[in-house]
Short mmCIF file of C-alpha atoms in Angstrom, two decimals:
data_model
loop_
_atom_site.label_atom_id
_atom_site.label_comp_id
_atom_site.label_asym_id
_atom_site.label_seq_id
_atom_site.Cartn_x
_atom_site.Cartn_y
_atom_site.Cartn_z
CA MET T 1 -5.26 4.58 -35.83
CA ARG T 2 -7.60 7.44 -35.21
CA VAL T 3 -10.52 5.01 -35.06
CA LEU T 4 -9.06 3.29 -32.01
CA SER T 5 -8.47 6.66 -30.38
CA LYS T 6 -12.14 7.56 -30.98
CA ILE T 7 -13.25 4.19 -29.56
CA SER T 8 -11.09 4.81 -26.49
CA ASP T 9 -12.69 8.25 -26.10
CA VAL T 10 -16.20 6.78 -26.37
CA VAL T 11 -15.35 4.08 -23.82
CA TYR T 12 -13.98 6.78 -21.52
CA SER T 13 -17.23 8.76 -21.87
CA ILE T 14 -19.19 5.63 -20.94
CA GLU T 15 -16.91 5.11 -17.96
CA LYS T 16 -17.46 8.67 -16.75
CA VAL T 17 -21.23 8.27 -16.93
CA LEU T 18 -21.07 4.90 -15.17
CA ALA T 19 -18.79 6.28 -12.46
CA LEU T 20 -21.12 9.22 -11.87
CA ILE T 21 -24.23 7.03 -11.66
CA LEU T 22 -22.47 4.55 -9.39
CA ALA T 23 -21.10 7.28 -7.12
CA LEU T 24 -24.55 8.88 -6.80
CA THR T 25 -26.12 5.50 -6.09
CA LEU T 26 -23.44 4.77 -3.50
CA MET T 27 -24.05 8.11 -1.80
CA VAL T 28 -27.84 7.75 -1.80
CA SER T 29 -27.57 4.19 -0.51
CA MET T 30 -25.26 5.15 2.35
CA VAL T 31 -27.19 8.29 3.32
CA GLY T 32 -30.48 6.41 3.08
CA GLY T 33 -29.09 3.55 5.14
CA PHE T 34 -27.84 5.96 7.80
CA PHE T 35 -31.10 7.92 7.81
CA PHE T 36 -33.31 4.86 8.12
CA ARG T 37 -31.09 3.24 10.77
CA TYR T 38 -30.62 6.23 13.09
CA VAL T 39 -33.64 8.45 12.41
CA PHE T 40 -36.43 5.94 11.74
CA LYS T 41 -34.83 3.15 13.81
CA ASN T 42 -35.73 0.78 10.97
CA PRO T 43 -32.56 -0.14 9.07
CA LEU T 44 -32.53 -0.89 5.38
CA LEU T 45 -31.01 -4.35 5.09
CA TRP T 46 -29.97 -3.90 1.49
CA SER T 47 -28.30 -0.46 1.56
CA ASP T 48 -24.86 -1.75 2.61
CA GLU T 49 -24.87 -4.43 -0.05
CA LEU T 50 -25.85 -1.93 -2.74
CA ALA T 51 -23.07 0.41 -1.57
CA ILE T 52 -20.53 -2.43 -1.78
CA PHE T 53 -21.82 -3.31 -5.25
CA CYS T 54 -21.31 0.29 -6.38
CA LEU T 55 -17.88 0.53 -4.75
CA ILE T 56 -16.68 -2.62 -6.52
CA TRP T 57 -17.77 -1.25 -9.89
CA ILE T 58 -16.34 2.23 -9.21
CA THR T 59 -12.99 0.71 -8.24
CA PHE T 60 -12.58 -1.29 -11.43
CA ILE T 61 -14.03 1.37 -13.74
CA GLY T 62 -11.82 3.98 -12.07
CA GLY T 63 -8.77 1.80 -12.67
CA SER T 64 -9.55 1.72 -16.36
CA MET T 65 -10.11 5.49 -16.43
CA VAL T 66 -6.70 6.04 -14.83
CA LEU T 67 -5.11 4.06 -17.66
CA LYS T 68 -6.86 6.23 -20.24
CA GLU T 69 -5.61 9.39 -18.56
CA LYS T 70 -2.12 7.89 -18.06
CA ALA T 71 -2.43 9.03 -14.45
CA SER T 72 -1.42 5.89 -12.61
CA PRO T 73 1.32 6.22 -10.02
CA ALA T 74 4.74 5.18 -11.25
CA ILE T 75 8.22 4.66 -9.89
CA THR T 76 10.40 6.45 -12.40
CA ILE T 77 13.85 5.82 -10.98
CA LEU T 78 14.81 3.60 -13.94
CA VAL T 79 13.36 5.91 -16.56
CA ASP T 80 15.01 8.95 -14.95
CA ALA T 81 18.42 7.25 -15.03
CA VAL T 82 18.23 6.44 -18.74
CA PRO T 83 19.31 8.95 -21.42
CA ASP T 84 16.43 10.80 -23.09
CA LYS T 85 16.84 9.02 -26.42
CA TYR T 86 16.07 5.65 -24.75
CA LYS T 87 13.11 6.78 -22.61
CA LYS T 88 10.67 6.37 -25.49
CA TYR T 89 11.64 2.70 -25.78
CA ILE T 90 11.11 2.12 -22.07
CA HIS T 91 7.68 3.74 -22.29
CA ALA T 92 6.77 1.64 -25.32
CA ILE T 93 7.94 -1.56 -23.63
CA SER T 94 6.11 -0.73 -20.40
CA ASN T 95 2.91 -0.10 -22.38
CA LEU T 96 3.37 -3.45 -24.12
CA ILE T 97 3.84 -5.24 -20.79
CA LEU T 98 0.75 -3.51 -19.40
CA LEU T 99 -1.20 -4.55 -22.50
CA ILE T 100 -0.20 -8.17 -22.01
CA PHE T 101 -1.24 -7.97 -18.35
CA VAL T 102 -4.69 -6.41 -18.89
CA ALA T 103 -5.43 -8.71 -21.83
CA TYR T 104 -4.47 -11.75 -19.74
CA VAL T 105 -6.63 -10.66 -16.80
CA LEU T 106 -9.49 -10.02 -19.25
CA TYR T 107 -9.04 -13.56 -20.58
CA LEU T 108 -8.99 -15.06 -17.07
CA ALA T 109 -11.99 -13.02 -15.93
CA SER T 110 -13.98 -13.94 -19.03
CA ASP T 111 -13.16 -17.60 -18.55
CA TRP T 112 -14.12 -17.43 -14.86
CA ILE T 113 -17.37 -15.56 -15.47
CA MET T 114 -18.56 -18.29 -17.83
CA LYS T 115 -18.39 -21.00 -15.16
CA PRO T 116 -21.85 -22.50 -14.49
CA ASN T 117 -21.75 -21.92 -10.72
CA ILE T 118 -21.37 -18.14 -11.22
CA PHE T 119 -24.84 -17.85 -12.75
CA VAL T 120 -26.67 -19.45 -9.82
CA GLN T 121 -25.16 -17.35 -7.03
CA LYS T 122 -27.41 -14.71 -5.46
CA SER T 123 -26.53 -11.78 -3.23
CA THR T 124 -27.72 -12.00 0.35
CA ALA T 125 -29.75 -8.84 0.91
CA LEU T 126 -30.70 -7.71 -2.59
CA ASN T 127 -31.18 -11.27 -3.88
CA TRP T 128 -29.60 -10.17 -7.17
CA PRO T 129 -27.57 -12.56 -9.27
CA LYS T 130 -23.92 -12.11 -8.27
CA ILE T 131 -23.00 -12.06 -11.94
CA TYR T 132 -23.81 -8.32 -11.80
CA PHE T 133 -21.06 -7.88 -9.21
CA TYR T 134 -18.62 -10.14 -11.00
CA LEU T 135 -19.10 -8.51 -14.40
CA SER T 136 -17.22 -5.48 -13.10
CA ILE T 137 -13.94 -7.32 -13.68
CA PRO T 138 -14.25 -8.36 -17.34
CA VAL T 139 -16.07 -5.16 -18.32
CA SER T 140 -13.48 -2.89 -16.74
CA PHE T 141 -10.57 -4.93 -18.11
CA ALA T 142 -12.15 -4.87 -21.58
CA PHE T 143 -12.32 -1.08 -21.27
CA ALA T 144 -8.75 -1.01 -19.95
CA THR T 145 -7.56 -3.17 -22.86
CA VAL T 146 -8.97 -0.64 -25.33
CA HIS T 147 -7.22 2.21 -23.52
CA VAL T 148 -3.90 0.39 -23.22
CA ILE T 149 -3.93 -0.69 -26.89
CA ASN T 150 -4.53 2.94 -27.81
CA ASN T 151 -1.77 4.14 -25.45
CA THR T 152 0.64 1.50 -26.78
CA ILE T 153 0.03 2.48 -30.40
CA GLN T 154 0.43 6.16 -29.50
CA SER T 155 3.65 5.32 -27.66
CA PHE T 156 5.10 3.50 -30.68
CA ARG T 157 3.99 6.33 -32.98
CA GLN T 158 5.65 8.85 -30.70
CA SER T 159 8.92 6.90 -30.77
CA GLU T 160 8.74 6.79 -34.60
CA LYS T 161 8.18 10.56 -34.74
CA ASP T 162 11.08 11.12 -32.37
CA GLY T 163 13.37 9.27 -34.75
CA GLY T 164 13.31 5.82 -33.18
#
């Protein structure tokens, strides 16, 4: 499924751009907040809230990016104890379990985000609809689902190539 691999790559490119924009916004918000508070003695009331908004998004987007790169921390004591010919099955099964998890969280987040009370909530300082904060969960888990589906398919393909 080269198409899915390309989609995963495009999603990853979007995530990198989003992470860069969010990190720059976070930095500018925090530096601006510090500068206005301690130099001008006139604090920006919204800078902390904007920084938190960016940090929430960076956290979830970063989690999805880690799945794409297969760079998440792992405890490999079980995999290390298994003979090499069975390791591919453990990797395939772990990818399948991860897929079930991210798809389920995506389902729960999507269900939650559609509740009527979510749309009326406003942030305190920015007075933005909180849906912008909350969307970080379903968006990042949708991205993660694409990456994990791709990783799972690649894992099964690898086990087929290895003679499994």
